[in-house]
Each structure stands twice: as structure tokens, then as C-alpha cells.
Short mmCIF file of C-alpha atoms in Angstrom, two decimals:
data_model
loop_
_atom_site.label_atom_id
_atom_site.label_comp_id
_atom_site.label_asym_id
_atom_site.label_seq_id
_atom_site.Cartn_x
_atom_site.Cartn_y
_atom_site.Cartn_z
CA UNK V 1 -0.56 -36.09 -24.22
CA UNK V 2 1.84 -33.27 -24.98
CA UNK V 3 1.91 -30.44 -22.10
CA UNK V 4 -0.01 -26.85 -23.33
CA UNK V 5 1.43 -24.04 -23.97
CA UNK V 6 -1.18 -21.86 -22.91
CA UNK V 7 -2.83 -22.08 -18.81
CA UNK V 8 -6.55 -21.65 -18.94
CA UNK V 9 -7.17 -18.22 -18.71
CA UNK V 10 -11.18 -18.41 -16.55
CA UNK V 11 -11.98 -15.03 -15.41
CA UNK V 12 -9.49 -11.75 -16.36
CA UNK V 13 -11.06 -9.73 -14.28
CA UNK V 14 -11.13 -12.14 -11.10
CA UNK V 15 -6.96 -12.86 -12.06
CA UNK V 16 -6.30 -8.93 -11.85
CA UNK V 17 -8.47 -8.65 -8.44
CA UNK V 18 -6.10 -11.38 -7.04
CA UNK V 19 -2.90 -9.64 -7.93
CA UNK V 20 -3.92 -6.30 -5.48
CA UNK V 21 -2.91 -6.33 -2.30
CA UNK V 22 -4.85 -7.04 0.39
CA UNK V 23 -4.31 -3.46 2.16
CA UNK V 24 -5.04 -1.90 -0.98
CA UNK V 25 -8.25 -3.49 -1.08
CA UNK V 26 -9.44 -2.04 2.25
CA UNK V 27 -8.02 1.28 1.81
CA UNK V 28 -10.68 1.71 -1.83
CA UNK V 29 -13.51 -0.10 -0.35
CA UNK V 30 -13.29 2.51 2.84
CA UNK V 31 -12.92 5.67 0.80
CA UNK V 32 -15.35 4.82 -1.17
CA UNK V 33 -17.51 4.23 1.32
CA UNK V 34 -16.47 7.81 2.89
CA UNK V 35 -17.62 9.25 -0.73
CA UNK V 36 -20.54 7.34 -0.69
CA UNK V 37 -21.61 9.42 2.55
CA UNK V 38 -20.72 12.27 2.00
CA UNK V 39 -22.82 11.44 -1.28
CA UNK V 40 -25.68 10.94 0.55
CA UNK V 41 -24.93 13.82 3.28
CA UNK V 42 -25.75 15.94 0.01
CA UNK V 43 -29.25 13.92 -0.42
CA UNK V 44 -27.42 12.67 -4.23
CA UNK V 45 -29.84 9.78 -5.10
CA UNK V 46 -27.15 7.29 -6.99
CA UNK V 47 -26.92 3.08 -6.87
CA UNK V 48 -22.69 3.03 -7.70
CA UNK V 49 -20.79 5.93 -8.23
CA UNK V 50 -19.68 4.60 -11.57
CA UNK V 51 -23.45 5.30 -12.64
CA UNK V 52 -22.76 9.51 -12.11
CA UNK V 53 -22.35 11.70 -14.30
CA UNK V 54 -18.82 12.62 -15.47
CA UNK V 55 -19.69 16.12 -14.59
CA UNK V 56 -21.62 15.95 -11.76
CA UNK V 57 -18.66 13.45 -10.22
CA UNK V 58 -16.12 16.34 -10.79
CA UNK V 59 -18.02 18.47 -8.35
CA UNK V 60 -18.73 16.38 -5.95
CA UNK V 61 -15.48 15.28 -5.72
CA UNK V 62 -14.69 19.11 -6.07
CA UNK V 63 -16.71 19.50 -3.00
CA UNK V 64 -15.87 16.55 -1.28
CA UNK V 65 -11.98 16.47 -1.04
CA UNK V 66 -12.33 20.11 0.02
CA UNK V 67 -15.04 19.75 2.70
CA UNK V 68 -14.07 15.65 4.40
CA UNK V 69 -12.72 15.67 8.22
CA UNK V 70 -12.13 12.73 10.13
CA UNK V 71 -14.55 11.79 12.22
CA UNK V 72 -13.28 13.55 15.23
CA UNK V 73 -13.62 16.33 13.14
CA UNK V 74 -9.78 17.34 11.97
CA UNK V 75 -7.95 17.23 8.66
CA UNK V 76 -6.82 14.49 6.87
CA UNK V 77 -3.16 14.87 6.21
CA UNK V 78 -1.98 16.27 2.65
CA UNK V 79 -1.12 12.79 1.33
CA UNK V 80 -4.38 11.19 2.95
CA UNK V 81 -6.65 13.27 0.43
CA UNK V 82 -4.20 12.10 -2.21
CA UNK V 83 -5.02 8.62 -1.34
CA UNK V 84 -8.21 8.65 -1.51
CA UNK V 85 -8.35 10.24 -5.05
CA UNK V 86 -6.40 7.33 -5.83
CA UNK V 87 -8.62 5.13 -4.54
CA UNK V 88 -11.25 6.34 -5.58
CA UNK V 89 -10.08 6.60 -9.24
CA UNK V 90 -8.87 2.73 -8.83
CA UNK V 91 -12.49 1.30 -7.89
CA UNK V 92 -13.96 3.33 -10.84
CA UNK V 93 -11.44 1.75 -13.05
CA UNK V 94 -12.73 -1.43 -11.61
CA UNK V 95 -15.73 -0.55 -12.67
CA UNK V 96 -15.08 0.15 -16.43
CA UNK V 97 -15.73 3.76 -16.08
CA UNK V 98 -15.57 5.94 -19.18
CA UNK V 99 -13.35 8.54 -18.16
CA UNK V 100 -9.71 8.74 -15.32
CA UNK V 101 -9.88 10.98 -12.62
CA UNK V 102 -6.24 11.04 -12.14
CA UNK V 103 -5.76 12.39 -16.12
CA UNK V 104 -9.35 13.45 -17.75
CA UNK V 105 -9.85 17.01 -18.23
CA UNK V 106 -13.24 15.70 -17.23
CA UNK V 107 -12.07 15.84 -13.33
CA UNK V 108 -9.72 18.78 -13.97
CA UNK V 109 -11.87 21.11 -11.60
CA UNK V 110 -11.61 17.67 -8.91
CA UNK V 111 -7.89 17.89 -9.02
CA UNK V 112 -7.58 21.47 -8.72
CA UNK V 113 -9.54 21.67 -5.23
CA UNK V 114 -7.80 18.29 -4.19
CA UNK V 115 -4.35 20.40 -5.15
CA UNK V 116 -5.39 23.31 -3.53
CA UNK V 117 -6.59 21.52 -0.31
CA UNK V 118 -3.15 20.30 0.25
CA UNK V 119 -2.10 23.14 -0.29
CA UNK V 120 -4.79 24.94 2.60
CA UNK V 121 -3.30 21.87 4.95
CA UNK V 122 0.77 22.95 4.92
CA UNK V 123 -0.11 26.12 5.29
CA UNK V 124 -1.77 25.05 8.32
CA UNK V 125 1.59 22.70 9.47
CA UNK V 126 0.14 19.23 8.13
CA UNK V 127 2.27 17.19 6.04
CA UNK V 128 5.19 17.38 7.74
CA UNK V 129 4.89 13.42 9.29
CA UNK V 130 5.57 14.27 12.51
CA UNK V 131 4.97 10.79 13.72
CA UNK V 132 7.28 9.46 11.16
CA UNK V 133 9.39 6.23 12.39
CA UNK V 134 13.23 6.37 13.08
CA UNK V 135 15.60 3.83 14.09
CA UNK V 136 16.14 1.83 16.84
CA UNK V 137 19.52 3.10 18.92
CA UNK V 138 22.49 -0.11 19.20
CA UNK V 139 21.13 0.55 23.57
CA UNK V 140 17.61 0.38 22.60
CA UNK V 141 18.69 -2.71 20.16
CA UNK V 142 20.53 -3.92 23.27
CA UNK V 143 17.54 -3.24 26.03
CA UNK V 144 15.51 -5.74 23.75
CA UNK V 145 17.75 -8.85 23.86
CA UNK V 146 18.68 -8.08 27.79
CA UNK V 147 14.79 -7.93 28.68
CA UNK V 148 13.81 -11.03 26.33
CA UNK V 149 12.09 -9.27 24.17
CA UNK V 150 14.32 -10.90 21.43
CA UNK V 151 15.91 -14.17 22.68
CA UNK V 152 16.23 -17.93 21.54
CA UNK V 153 14.54 -18.75 24.83
CA UNK V 154 10.27 -18.65 23.76
CA UNK V 155 8.59 -19.54 20.48
CA UNK V 156 7.73 -15.55 20.67
CA UNK V 157 10.27 -14.08 21.67
CA UNK V 158 12.36 -16.51 18.41
CA UNK V 159 9.48 -14.93 16.37
CA UNK V 160 10.03 -12.07 17.39
CA UNK V 161 13.87 -12.40 16.35
CA UNK V 162 13.15 -13.42 13.23
CA UNK V 163 10.97 -11.03 12.33
CA UNK V 164 13.82 -7.97 13.00
CA UNK V 165 16.19 -10.01 11.22
CA UNK V 166 14.20 -10.06 8.35
CA UNK V 167 13.49 -6.45 8.35
CA UNK V 168 17.34 -5.44 9.65
CA UNK V 169 19.14 -7.91 7.34
CA UNK V 170 16.20 -8.63 3.85
CA UNK V 171 14.71 -5.50 4.56
CA UNK V 172 11.30 -6.67 4.46
CA UNK V 173 8.93 -3.50 5.41
CA UNK V 174 5.49 -5.15 5.60
CA UNK V 175 3.52 -7.70 7.25
CA UNK V 176 2.44 -8.91 4.20
CA UNK V 177 6.37 -9.67 3.01
CA UNK V 178 6.77 -11.62 5.82
CA UNK V 179 3.31 -14.63 4.99
CA UNK V 180 4.22 -14.11 1.71
CA UNK V 181 7.60 -15.93 2.05
CA UNK V 182 7.83 -19.71 1.42
CA UNK V 183 10.32 -22.41 1.87
CA UNK V 184 12.96 -21.60 -0.17
CA UNK V 185 13.25 -18.26 -0.66
CA UNK V 186 16.30 -18.35 2.26
CA UNK V 187 18.62 -20.60 0.65
CA UNK V 188 22.25 -21.13 2.81
CA UNK V 189 25.39 -20.73 1.08
CA UNK V 190 29.09 -20.44 1.62
CA UNK V 191 31.69 -17.73 0.84
CA UNK V 192 34.55 -19.45 -1.15
CA UNK V 193 36.54 -17.14 0.31
CA UNK V 194 36.22 -17.03 3.37
CA UNK V 195 34.43 -20.28 3.95
CA UNK V 196 31.67 -18.70 6.17
CA UNK V 197 28.33 -19.70 5.68
CA UNK V 198 25.55 -16.99 5.37
CA UNK V 199 21.78 -16.30 4.10
CA UNK V 200 20.66 -15.45 1.01
CA UNK V 201 17.24 -14.35 0.11
CA UNK V 202 15.03 -14.50 -2.80
CA UNK V 203 12.64 -11.37 -2.48
CA UNK V 204 9.33 -11.98 -3.81
CA UNK V 205 6.77 -9.01 -4.58
CA UNK V 206 6.65 -5.69 -2.20
CA UNK V 207 5.54 -3.17 -1.70
CA UNK V 208 7.82 -0.94 -3.18
CA UNK V 209 8.76 -3.82 -5.64
CA UNK V 210 5.48 -5.16 -6.92
CA UNK V 211 6.45 -6.40 -10.20
CA UNK V 212 4.81 -3.90 -12.40
CA UNK V 213 8.04 -2.78 -13.86
CA UNK V 214 10.99 -4.80 -14.55
CA UNK V 215 13.31 -2.39 -13.96
CA UNK V 216 12.89 -1.80 -10.36
CA UNK V 217 14.62 -5.11 -9.06
CA UNK V 218 17.42 -4.98 -6.40
CA UNK V 219 20.72 -5.34 -8.18
CA UNK V 220 22.32 -8.01 -5.59
CA UNK V 221 20.21 -10.69 -3.18
CA UNK V 222 20.39 -9.98 0.63
CA UNK V 223 22.62 -11.62 3.23
#
């Protein structure tokens, strides 16, 4: 029997959900839970936020973005509030909600409140990312080798070195990219001009190149 040209599709929703990053799913559920906690504090009666009328939801979201704080009472970063909007919108889309929080006029007030809060936080000094990562200096890298943090001597230090080289030379950013590597993603080649051997990485889905935009690919393979 000839092979069928089209694969069986059991569930469209299940396939879409399977392609969602676990971190994205985790953040979505966390942010939705926070919004639900806010609604409960307002004594709003609901079964699921997707059941709330758009006009009422618009008002609740606007108030939520203005009032939301961390558990310790400090303000969120401006980018965190924007991520919370995206999370709630993502959840509602999964529930087939009839409106988009990000695009529809029905939620213009909520978006305006979010923008105003972000501006207020920026004036207060938020959003400057004081904890942004910096690159290691060569002497710091040397110290890691001298202290046997990076080496081939033990299974642990070998894994550390593998992670470091993958990050440095293949541009891997998240732990998920390392875990998703499979046999054959890295292949051994020989440069015909120098006869030197090198390994080449065939990149899979990454945080910045998810596969949605076919033009967003590396121009050359990483070596």
C-alpha cells in the first residue's frame, strides 16, 4: 500500500499546545492566576475569565495593571506588566475568546492604563535592568579552568565545559535549547583549504527563532 500523503490529525488544539514552550505555558498560567487573585480580591464572581463580558474585563484589566504589585509590595518592571498582558491574551485566545486584548478597541482603556503605568514606573527608575548579564572577561574564564569548574576531569566539569562551548560557539541561550539537542545536530567536517576539522551545528527551534517566520534564520551554520 502506498504511503498516504497526509498525516492523521487527531486534535488541532493538542498539536498547537504541544509546540508551546513549557516556560511560556508556565508564565501564562502564573500571570492568569495572579489576575484571578485580583478579581477575587474585588469579589468578582466568575467561573473562568473567558466568561467575563469584554466591557467589564476591560475595566478590571485597567485597574489590575495600575494596582498590581509583587508579593513583597514592590512594583513590577514595566516589561513584566507587558508580559502579563500577553499572557492573559494568550490564555483567552486558547479559550476562543471573541476579542483580542492587544488589538481590539474594546480593550483600549486597559492598554492605555498599562502604558501609563509603564511610564510612571520608568519615571521612578524602573526598567533600567540593573541586573542585566555581562560577558565574562578572559581572566574570569581562565579562572574557571584553573579552579577545575571547566575541564575534562569529571562528569560534572565535562558537562559544564560542554554547556560553555555550546553557549559560546553555537549561541545557545536557554536550557531548553541544550536539552532539545539530538544526535546529528552537530556534524564533523573538514575544511578543504586547511584540512582542519571542525564541528557544525544545525540549529533547531530557539527562543528568538521559533520557526514562525521562515525568513528569521541564521545566514550561515554555526561552527
